[in-house]
mmCIF file of C-alpha atoms and ligand atoms in Angstrom:
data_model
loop_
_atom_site.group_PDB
_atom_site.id
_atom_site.type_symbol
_atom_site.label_atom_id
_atom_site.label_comp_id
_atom_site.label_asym_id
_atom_site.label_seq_id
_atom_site.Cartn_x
_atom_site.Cartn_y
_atom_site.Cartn_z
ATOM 1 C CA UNK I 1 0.000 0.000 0.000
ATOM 2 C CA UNK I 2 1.373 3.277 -1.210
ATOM 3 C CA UNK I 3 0.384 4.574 2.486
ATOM 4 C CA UNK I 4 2.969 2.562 4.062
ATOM 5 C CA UNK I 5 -0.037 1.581 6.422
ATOM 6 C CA UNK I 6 -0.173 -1.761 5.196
ATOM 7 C CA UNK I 7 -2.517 -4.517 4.374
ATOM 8 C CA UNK I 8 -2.256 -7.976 5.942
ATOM 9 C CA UNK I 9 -0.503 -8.247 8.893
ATOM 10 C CA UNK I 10 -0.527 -5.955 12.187
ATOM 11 C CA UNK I 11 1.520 -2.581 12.279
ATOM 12 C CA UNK I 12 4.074 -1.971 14.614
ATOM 13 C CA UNK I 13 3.050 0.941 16.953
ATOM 14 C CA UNK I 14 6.624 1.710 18.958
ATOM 15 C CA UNK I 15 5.693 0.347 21.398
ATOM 16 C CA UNK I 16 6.027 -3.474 22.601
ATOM 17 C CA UNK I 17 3.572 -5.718 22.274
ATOM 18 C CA UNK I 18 1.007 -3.437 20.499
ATOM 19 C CA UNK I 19 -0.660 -3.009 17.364
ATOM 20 C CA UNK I 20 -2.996 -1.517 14.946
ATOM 21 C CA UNK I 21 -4.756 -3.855 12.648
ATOM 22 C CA UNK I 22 -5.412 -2.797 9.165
ATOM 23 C CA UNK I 23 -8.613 -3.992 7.225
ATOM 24 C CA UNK I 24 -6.648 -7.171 5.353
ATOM 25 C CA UNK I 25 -6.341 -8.662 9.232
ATOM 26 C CA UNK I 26 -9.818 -7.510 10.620
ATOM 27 C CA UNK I 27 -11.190 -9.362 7.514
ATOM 28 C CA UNK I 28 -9.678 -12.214 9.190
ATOM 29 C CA UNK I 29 -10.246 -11.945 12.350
ATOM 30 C CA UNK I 30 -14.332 -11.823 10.865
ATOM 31 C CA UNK I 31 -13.980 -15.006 9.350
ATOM 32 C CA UNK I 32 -12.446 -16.124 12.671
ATOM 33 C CA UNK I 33 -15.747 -15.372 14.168
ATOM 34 C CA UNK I 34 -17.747 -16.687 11.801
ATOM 35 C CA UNK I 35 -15.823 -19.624 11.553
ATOM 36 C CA UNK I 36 -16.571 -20.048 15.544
ATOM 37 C CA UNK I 37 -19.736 -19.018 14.775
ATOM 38 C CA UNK I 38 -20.599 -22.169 12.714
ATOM 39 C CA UNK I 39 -18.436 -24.381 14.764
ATOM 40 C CA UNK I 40 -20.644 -23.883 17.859
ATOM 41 C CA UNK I 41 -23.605 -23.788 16.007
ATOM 42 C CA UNK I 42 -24.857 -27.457 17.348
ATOM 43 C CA UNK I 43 -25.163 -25.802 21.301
ATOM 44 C CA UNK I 44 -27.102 -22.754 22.150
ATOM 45 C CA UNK I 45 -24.827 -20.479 23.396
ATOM 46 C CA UNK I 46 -25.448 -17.355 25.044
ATOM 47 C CA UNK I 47 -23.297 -14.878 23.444
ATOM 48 C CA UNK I 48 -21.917 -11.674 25.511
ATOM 49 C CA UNK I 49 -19.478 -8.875 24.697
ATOM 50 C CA UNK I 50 -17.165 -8.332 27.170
ATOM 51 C CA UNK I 51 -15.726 -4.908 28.424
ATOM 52 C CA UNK I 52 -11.578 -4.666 28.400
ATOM 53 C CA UNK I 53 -11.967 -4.076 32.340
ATOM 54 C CA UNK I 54 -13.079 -5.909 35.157
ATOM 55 C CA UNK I 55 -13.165 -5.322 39.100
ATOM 56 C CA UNK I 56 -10.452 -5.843 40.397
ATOM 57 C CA UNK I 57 -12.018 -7.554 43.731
ATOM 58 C CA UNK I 58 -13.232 -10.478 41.362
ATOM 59 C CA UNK I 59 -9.949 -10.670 40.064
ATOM 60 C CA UNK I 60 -8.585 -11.257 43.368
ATOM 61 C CA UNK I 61 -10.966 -13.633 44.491
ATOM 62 C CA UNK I 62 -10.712 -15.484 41.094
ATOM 63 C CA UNK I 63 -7.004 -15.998 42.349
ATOM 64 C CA UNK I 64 -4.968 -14.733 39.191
ATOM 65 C CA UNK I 65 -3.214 -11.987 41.326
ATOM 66 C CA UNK I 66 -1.945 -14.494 43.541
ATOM 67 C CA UNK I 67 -1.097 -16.638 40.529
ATOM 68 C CA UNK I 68 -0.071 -13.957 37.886
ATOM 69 C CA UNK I 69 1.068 -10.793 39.805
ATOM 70 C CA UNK I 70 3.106 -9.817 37.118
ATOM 71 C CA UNK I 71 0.872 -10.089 33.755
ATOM 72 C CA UNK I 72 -2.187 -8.253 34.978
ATOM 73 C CA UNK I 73 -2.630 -4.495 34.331
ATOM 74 C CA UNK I 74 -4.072 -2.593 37.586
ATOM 75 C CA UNK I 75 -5.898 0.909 36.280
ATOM 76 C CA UNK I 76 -4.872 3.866 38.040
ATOM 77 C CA UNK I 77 -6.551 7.615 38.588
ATOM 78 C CA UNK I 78 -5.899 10.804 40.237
ATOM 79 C CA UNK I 79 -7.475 10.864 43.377
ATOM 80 C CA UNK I 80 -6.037 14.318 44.410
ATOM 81 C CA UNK I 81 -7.065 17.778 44.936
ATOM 82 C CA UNK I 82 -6.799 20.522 42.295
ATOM 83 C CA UNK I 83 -4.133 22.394 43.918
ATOM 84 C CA UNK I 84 -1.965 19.251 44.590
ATOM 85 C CA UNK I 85 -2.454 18.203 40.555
ATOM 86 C CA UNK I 86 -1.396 22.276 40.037
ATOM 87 C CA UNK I 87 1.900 20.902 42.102
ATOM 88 C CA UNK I 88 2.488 17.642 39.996
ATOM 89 C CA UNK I 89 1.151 19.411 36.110
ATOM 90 C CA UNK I 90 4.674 20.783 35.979
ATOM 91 C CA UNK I 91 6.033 17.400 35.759
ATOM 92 C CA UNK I 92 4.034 16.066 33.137
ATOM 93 C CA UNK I 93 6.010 18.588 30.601
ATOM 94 C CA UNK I 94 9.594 17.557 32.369
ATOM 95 C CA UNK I 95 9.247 14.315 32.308
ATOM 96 C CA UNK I 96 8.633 13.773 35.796
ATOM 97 C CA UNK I 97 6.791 11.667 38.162
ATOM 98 C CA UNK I 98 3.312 12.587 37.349
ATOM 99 C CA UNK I 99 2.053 10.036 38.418
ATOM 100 C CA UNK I 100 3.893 9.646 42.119
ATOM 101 C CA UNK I 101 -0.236 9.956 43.599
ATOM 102 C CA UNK I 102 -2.232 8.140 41.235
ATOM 103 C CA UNK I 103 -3.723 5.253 43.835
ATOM 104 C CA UNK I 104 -5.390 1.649 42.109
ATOM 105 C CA UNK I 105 -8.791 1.643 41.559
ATOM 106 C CA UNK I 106 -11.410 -0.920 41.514
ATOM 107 C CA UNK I 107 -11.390 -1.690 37.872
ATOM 108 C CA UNK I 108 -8.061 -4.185 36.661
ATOM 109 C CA UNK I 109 -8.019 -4.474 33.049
ATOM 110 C CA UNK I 110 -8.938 -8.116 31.597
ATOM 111 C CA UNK I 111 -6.531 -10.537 31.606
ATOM 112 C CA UNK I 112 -8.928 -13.403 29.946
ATOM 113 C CA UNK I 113 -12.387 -12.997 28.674
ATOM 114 C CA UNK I 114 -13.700 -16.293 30.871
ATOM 115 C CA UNK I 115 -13.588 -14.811 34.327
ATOM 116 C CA UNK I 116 -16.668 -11.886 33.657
ATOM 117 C CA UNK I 117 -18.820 -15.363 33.322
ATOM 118 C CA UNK I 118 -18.110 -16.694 36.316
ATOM 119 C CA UNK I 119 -18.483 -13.705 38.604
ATOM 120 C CA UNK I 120 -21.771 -13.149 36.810
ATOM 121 C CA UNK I 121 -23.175 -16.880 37.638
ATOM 122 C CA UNK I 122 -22.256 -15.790 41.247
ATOM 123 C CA UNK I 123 -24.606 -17.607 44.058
ATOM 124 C CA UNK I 124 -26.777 -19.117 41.305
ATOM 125 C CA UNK I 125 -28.159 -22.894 41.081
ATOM 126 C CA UNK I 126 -27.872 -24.114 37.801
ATOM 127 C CA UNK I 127 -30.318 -26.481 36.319
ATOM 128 C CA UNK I 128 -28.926 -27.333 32.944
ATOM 129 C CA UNK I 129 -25.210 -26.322 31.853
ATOM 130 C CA UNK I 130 -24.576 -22.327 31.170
ATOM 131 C CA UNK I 131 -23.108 -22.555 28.129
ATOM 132 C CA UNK I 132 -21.477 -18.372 26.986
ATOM 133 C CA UNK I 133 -19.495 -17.667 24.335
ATOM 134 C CA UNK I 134 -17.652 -13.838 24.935
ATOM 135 C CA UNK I 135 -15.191 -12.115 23.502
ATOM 136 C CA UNK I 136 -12.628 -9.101 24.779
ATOM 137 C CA UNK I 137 -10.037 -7.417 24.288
ATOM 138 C CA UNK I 138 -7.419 -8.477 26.925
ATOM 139 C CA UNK I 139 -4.277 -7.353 28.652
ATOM 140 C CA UNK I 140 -1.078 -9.012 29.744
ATOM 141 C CA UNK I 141 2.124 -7.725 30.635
ATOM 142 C CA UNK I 142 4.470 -9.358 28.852
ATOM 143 C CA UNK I 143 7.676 -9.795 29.063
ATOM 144 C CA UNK I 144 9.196 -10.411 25.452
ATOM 145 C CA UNK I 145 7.221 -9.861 22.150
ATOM 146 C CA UNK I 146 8.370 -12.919 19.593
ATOM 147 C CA UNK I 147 5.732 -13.179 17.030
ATOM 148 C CA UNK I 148 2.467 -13.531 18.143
ATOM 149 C CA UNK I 149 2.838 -12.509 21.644
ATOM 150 C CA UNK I 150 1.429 -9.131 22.792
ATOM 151 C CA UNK I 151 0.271 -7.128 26.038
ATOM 152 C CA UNK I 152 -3.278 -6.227 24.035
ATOM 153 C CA UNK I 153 -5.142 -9.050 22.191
ATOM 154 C CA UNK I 154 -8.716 -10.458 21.333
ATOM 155 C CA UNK I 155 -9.814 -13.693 22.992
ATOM 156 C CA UNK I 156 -12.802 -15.188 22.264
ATOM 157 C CA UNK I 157 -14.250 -18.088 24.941
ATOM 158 C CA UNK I 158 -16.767 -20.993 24.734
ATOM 159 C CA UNK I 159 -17.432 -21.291 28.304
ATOM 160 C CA UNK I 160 -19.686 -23.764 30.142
ATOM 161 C CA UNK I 161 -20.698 -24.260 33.890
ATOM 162 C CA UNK I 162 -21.940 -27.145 34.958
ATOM 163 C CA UNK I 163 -20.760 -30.417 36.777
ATOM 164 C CA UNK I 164 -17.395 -32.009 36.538
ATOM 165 C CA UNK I 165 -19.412 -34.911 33.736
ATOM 166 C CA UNK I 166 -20.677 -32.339 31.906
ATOM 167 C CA UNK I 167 -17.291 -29.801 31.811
ATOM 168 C CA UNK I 168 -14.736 -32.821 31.051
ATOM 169 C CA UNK I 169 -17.024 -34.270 27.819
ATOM 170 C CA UNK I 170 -18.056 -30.882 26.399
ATOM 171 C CA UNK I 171 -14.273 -30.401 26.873
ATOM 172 C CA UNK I 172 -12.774 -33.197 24.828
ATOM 173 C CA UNK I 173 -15.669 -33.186 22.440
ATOM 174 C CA UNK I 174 -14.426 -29.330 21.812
ATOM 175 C CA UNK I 175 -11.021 -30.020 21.509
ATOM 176 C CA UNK I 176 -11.131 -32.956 19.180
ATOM 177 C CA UNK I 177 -13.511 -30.133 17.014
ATOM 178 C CA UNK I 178 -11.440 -27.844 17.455
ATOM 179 C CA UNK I 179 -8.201 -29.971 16.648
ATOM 180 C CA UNK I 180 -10.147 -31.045 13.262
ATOM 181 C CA UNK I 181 -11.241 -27.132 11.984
ATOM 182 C CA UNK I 182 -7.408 -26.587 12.498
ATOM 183 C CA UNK I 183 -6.654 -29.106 10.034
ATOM 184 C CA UNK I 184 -9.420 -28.565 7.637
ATOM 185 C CA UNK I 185 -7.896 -24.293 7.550
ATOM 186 C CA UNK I 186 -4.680 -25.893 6.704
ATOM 187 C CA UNK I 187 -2.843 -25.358 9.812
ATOM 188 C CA UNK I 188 -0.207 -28.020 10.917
ATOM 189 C CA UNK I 189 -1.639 -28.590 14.172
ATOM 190 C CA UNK I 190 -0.018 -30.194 17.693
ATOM 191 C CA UNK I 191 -2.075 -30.745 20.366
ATOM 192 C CA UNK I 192 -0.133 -30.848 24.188
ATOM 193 C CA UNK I 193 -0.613 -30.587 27.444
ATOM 194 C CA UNK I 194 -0.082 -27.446 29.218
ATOM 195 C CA UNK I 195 0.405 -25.265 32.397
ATOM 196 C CA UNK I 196 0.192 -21.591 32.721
ATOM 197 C CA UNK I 197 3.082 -19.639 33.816
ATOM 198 C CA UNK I 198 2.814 -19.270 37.229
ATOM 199 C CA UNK I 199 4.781 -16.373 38.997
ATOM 200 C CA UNK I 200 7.091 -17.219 42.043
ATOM 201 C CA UNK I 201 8.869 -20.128 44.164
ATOM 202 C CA UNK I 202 5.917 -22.084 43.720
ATOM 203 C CA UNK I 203 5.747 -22.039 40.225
ATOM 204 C CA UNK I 204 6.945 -25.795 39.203
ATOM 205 C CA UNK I 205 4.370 -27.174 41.911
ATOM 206 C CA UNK I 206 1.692 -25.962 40.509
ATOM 207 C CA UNK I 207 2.626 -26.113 37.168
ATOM 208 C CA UNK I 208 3.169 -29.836 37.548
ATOM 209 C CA UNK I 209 -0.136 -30.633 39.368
ATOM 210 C CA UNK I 210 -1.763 -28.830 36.158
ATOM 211 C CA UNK I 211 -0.324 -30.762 33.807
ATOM 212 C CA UNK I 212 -0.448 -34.193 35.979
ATOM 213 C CA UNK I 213 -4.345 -33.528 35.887
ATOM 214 C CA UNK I 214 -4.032 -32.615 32.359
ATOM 215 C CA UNK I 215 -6.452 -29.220 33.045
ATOM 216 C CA UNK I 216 -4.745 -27.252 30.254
ATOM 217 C CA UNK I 217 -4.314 -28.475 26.431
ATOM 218 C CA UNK I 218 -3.048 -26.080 23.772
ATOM 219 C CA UNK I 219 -3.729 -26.505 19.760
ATOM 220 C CA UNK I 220 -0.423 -25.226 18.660
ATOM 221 C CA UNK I 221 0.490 -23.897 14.816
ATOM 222 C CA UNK I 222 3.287 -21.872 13.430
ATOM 223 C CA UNK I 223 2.239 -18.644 13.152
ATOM 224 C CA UNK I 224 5.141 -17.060 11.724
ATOM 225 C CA UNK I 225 8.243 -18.243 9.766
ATOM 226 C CA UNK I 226 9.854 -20.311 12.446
ATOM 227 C CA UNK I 227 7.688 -19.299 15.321
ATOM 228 C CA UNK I 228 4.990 -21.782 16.781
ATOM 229 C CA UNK I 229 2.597 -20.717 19.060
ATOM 230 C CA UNK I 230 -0.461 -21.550 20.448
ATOM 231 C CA UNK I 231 -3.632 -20.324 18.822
ATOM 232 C CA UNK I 232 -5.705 -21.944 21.149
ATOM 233 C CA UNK I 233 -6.299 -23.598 24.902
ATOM 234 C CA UNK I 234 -9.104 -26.219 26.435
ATOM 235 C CA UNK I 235 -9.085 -26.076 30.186
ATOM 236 C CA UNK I 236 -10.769 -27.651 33.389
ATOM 237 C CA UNK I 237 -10.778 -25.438 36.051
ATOM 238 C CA UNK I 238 -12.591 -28.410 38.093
ATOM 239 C CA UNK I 239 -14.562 -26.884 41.208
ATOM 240 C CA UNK I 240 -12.381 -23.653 41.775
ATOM 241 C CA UNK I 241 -14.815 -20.987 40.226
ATOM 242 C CA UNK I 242 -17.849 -22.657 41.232
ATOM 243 C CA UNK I 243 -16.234 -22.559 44.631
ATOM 244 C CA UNK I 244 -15.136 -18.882 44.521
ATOM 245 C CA UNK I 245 -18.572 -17.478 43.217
ATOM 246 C CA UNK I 246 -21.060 -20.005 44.877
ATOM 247 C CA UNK I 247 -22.218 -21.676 41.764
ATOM 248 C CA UNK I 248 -23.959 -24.842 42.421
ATOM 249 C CA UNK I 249 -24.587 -27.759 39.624
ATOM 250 C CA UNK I 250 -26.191 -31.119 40.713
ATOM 251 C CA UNK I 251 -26.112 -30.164 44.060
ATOM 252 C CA UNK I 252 -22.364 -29.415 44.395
ATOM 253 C CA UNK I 253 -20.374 -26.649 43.657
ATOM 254 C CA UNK I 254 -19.897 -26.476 39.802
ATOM 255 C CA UNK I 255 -17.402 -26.982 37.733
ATOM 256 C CA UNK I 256 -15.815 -25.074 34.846
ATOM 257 C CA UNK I 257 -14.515 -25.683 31.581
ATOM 258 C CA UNK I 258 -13.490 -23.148 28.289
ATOM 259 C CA UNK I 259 -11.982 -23.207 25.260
ATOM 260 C CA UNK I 260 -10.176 -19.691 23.885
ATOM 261 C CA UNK I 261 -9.063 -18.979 21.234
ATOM 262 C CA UNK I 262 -6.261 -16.031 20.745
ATOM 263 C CA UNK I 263 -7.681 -13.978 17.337
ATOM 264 C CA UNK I 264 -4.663 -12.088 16.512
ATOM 265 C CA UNK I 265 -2.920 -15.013 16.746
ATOM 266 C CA UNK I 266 -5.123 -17.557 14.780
ATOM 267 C CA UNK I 267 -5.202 -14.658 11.991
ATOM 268 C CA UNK I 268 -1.688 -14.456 11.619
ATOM 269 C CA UNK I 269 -1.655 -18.384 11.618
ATOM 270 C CA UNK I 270 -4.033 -18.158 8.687
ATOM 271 C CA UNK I 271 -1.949 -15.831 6.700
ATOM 272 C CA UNK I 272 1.478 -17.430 7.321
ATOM 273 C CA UNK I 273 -0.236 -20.194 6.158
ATOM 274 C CA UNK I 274 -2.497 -19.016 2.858
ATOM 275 C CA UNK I 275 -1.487 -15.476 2.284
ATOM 276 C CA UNK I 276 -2.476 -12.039 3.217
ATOM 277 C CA UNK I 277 -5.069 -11.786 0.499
ATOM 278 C CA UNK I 278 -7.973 -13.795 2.328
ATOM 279 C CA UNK I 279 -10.660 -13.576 -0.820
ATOM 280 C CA UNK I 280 -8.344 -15.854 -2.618
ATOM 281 C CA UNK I 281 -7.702 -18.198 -0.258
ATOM 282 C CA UNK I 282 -8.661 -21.741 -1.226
ATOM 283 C CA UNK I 283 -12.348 -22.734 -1.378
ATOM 284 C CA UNK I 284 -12.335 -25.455 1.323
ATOM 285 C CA UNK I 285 -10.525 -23.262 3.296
ATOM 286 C CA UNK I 286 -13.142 -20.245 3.282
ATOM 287 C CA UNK I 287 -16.047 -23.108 3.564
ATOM 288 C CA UNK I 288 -14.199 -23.633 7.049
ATOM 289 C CA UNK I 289 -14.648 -19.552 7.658
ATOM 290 C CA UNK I 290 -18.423 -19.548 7.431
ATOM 291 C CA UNK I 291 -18.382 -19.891 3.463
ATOM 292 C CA UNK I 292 -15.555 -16.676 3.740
ATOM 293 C CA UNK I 293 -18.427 -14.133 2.585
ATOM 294 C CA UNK I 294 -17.346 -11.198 4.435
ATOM 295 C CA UNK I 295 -16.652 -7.844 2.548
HETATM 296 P P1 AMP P 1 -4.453 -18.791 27.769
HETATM 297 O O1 AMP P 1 -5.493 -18.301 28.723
HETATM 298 O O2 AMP P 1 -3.063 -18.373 28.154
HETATM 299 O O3 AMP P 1 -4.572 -20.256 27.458
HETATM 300 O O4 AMP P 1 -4.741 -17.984 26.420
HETATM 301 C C1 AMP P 1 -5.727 -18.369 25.513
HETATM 302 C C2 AMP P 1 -5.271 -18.025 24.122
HETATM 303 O O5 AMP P 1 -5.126 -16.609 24.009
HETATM 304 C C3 AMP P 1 -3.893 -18.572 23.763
HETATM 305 O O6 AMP P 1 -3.983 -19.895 23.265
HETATM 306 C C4 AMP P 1 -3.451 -17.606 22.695
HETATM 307 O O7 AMP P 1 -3.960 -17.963 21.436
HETATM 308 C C5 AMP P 1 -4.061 -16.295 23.141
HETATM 309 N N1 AMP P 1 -3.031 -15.524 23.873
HETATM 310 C C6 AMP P 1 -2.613 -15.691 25.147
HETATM 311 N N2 AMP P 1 -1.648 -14.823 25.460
HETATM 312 C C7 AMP P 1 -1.421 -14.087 24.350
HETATM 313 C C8 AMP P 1 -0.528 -13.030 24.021
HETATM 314 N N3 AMP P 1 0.331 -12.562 24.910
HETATM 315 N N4 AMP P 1 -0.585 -12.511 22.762
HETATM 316 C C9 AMP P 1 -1.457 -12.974 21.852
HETATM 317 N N5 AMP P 1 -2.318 -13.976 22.096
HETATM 318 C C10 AMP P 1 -2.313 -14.532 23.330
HETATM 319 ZN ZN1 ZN P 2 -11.063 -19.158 29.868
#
């Protein structure tokens, strides 16, 4: 593009870890959707939008600052008076600390687009499964930036709540789907199991007992020349957020299970793979996209 602003792939901003998507990728990232769309077509699913924020109490409770101290983003204001900002404004033109009084507030910003779910089923009974899809934009604070790995990305969830029968089928009927719309899009696929990087001494304990229970699988695919990553993870969070929010199923406290898949990433996947000109991808391909008939 004469612009210099691209087509295909995401722009660099400056800035680590973030970037602006031209209309090539968004393209993609529809037929993402509407690829998931038709994928979970065979369950009613109760589809919300997320917001990029979320308080920061359920965060807590939901244990990922305990877990994750240093990927999550806290949101901080000015809680001051006028005359004590007329003290620190000089500082914002210097270069200075600013920002020495802004305090946390209650909001954190998303750091997966699962957890709104379960502090909304909060204290209910459940009858039959929940089953949500959602979608956000989320935040992580990463430490390196290799291909595919940013601070600000989409996720988008299928989520159920229900008991642990329920959660561990729908979640290896999912990921055997899942594993086979991979290969149908042309993606070299690996599934593995996983564990989620814990922060501190305790790290390889937990990390072990999640993989020994095999609650985390990711759907890996090279995403960029030489760079694998995964696109996507199934995980059973067994009783924890059914536990933390008071969400009974059968009688005991339910039992989690979701499947997410990282857009950005899955969209650069797709174009490693066919090209960043989607409409010509090939036709079995674009059936796999919802029959590919976005503008
Ligand atoms: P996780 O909760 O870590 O299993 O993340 C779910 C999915 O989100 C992953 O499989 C990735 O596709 C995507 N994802 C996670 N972290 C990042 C990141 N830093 N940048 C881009 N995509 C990510
Ligand atoms: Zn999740």
């Amino acid at each position: 593009m004469s612009s210099g602003l691209g087509a295909g792939l995401p722009l660099e901003t400056g800035v680590p870890g973030v970037f602006l998507s031209p209309p090539g990728f968004e393209r993609v990232i529809g037929l993402l959707r509407d690829g998931i769309a038709a994928l979970t077509a065979d369950e009613p699913f109760h589809r919300l939008v997320i917001p990029p924020v979320i308080s920061r109490a359920t965060i807590e409770r939901a244990g990922y600052v305990a877990a994750f101290p240093n990927l999550l983003g806290t949101v901080h204001g000015y809680g001051g008076t006028p005359s004590g900002w007329a003290r620190l404004k000089p500082l914002v033109e210097s270069g200075g600390e600013w920002h020495a009084q802004q305090q946390i507030g209650d909001l954190v910003l998303l750091p997966a687009a699962c957890y709104p779910v379960y502090a909304t089923l909060e204290g209910r009974t459940l009858d039959e499964p929940a089953k949500v899809t959602v979608e956000a934009s989320c935040f992580r604070q990463e430490a390196t930036s290799e291909p595919g790995r940013m601070r600000s990305f989409r996720m988008l969830e299928l989520v159920t709540v229900a008991t642990d029968e329920h959660c561990l089928k729908w979640r290896a009927a999912r990921l055997e789907q899942v594993e086979g719309w991979f290969t149908e899009l042309g993606l070299a696929v690996s599934v593995e199991v996983a564990d989620d990087p814990f922060f501190g001494p305790g790290r390889k304990v937990y990390q072990a007992a999640q993989r020994m229970q095999e609650l985390k699988w990711e759907l890996r695919v090279p995403v960029a020349d030489g760079t694998v990553q995964a696109v996507a993870s199934a995980n059973y969070h067994k009783e924890h957020f059914g536990e933390t929010f008071g969400i009974t199923a059968g009688g005991e406290p339910a039992n989690t299970s979701c499947v997410a898949f990282g857009l950005e990433r899955l969209a650069m996947a797709l174009i490693a793979r066919h090209g960043e000109e989607s409409t010509r991808w090939p036709v079995d391909v674009l059936a796999a996209l919802g029959g590919g008939r976005r503008a």
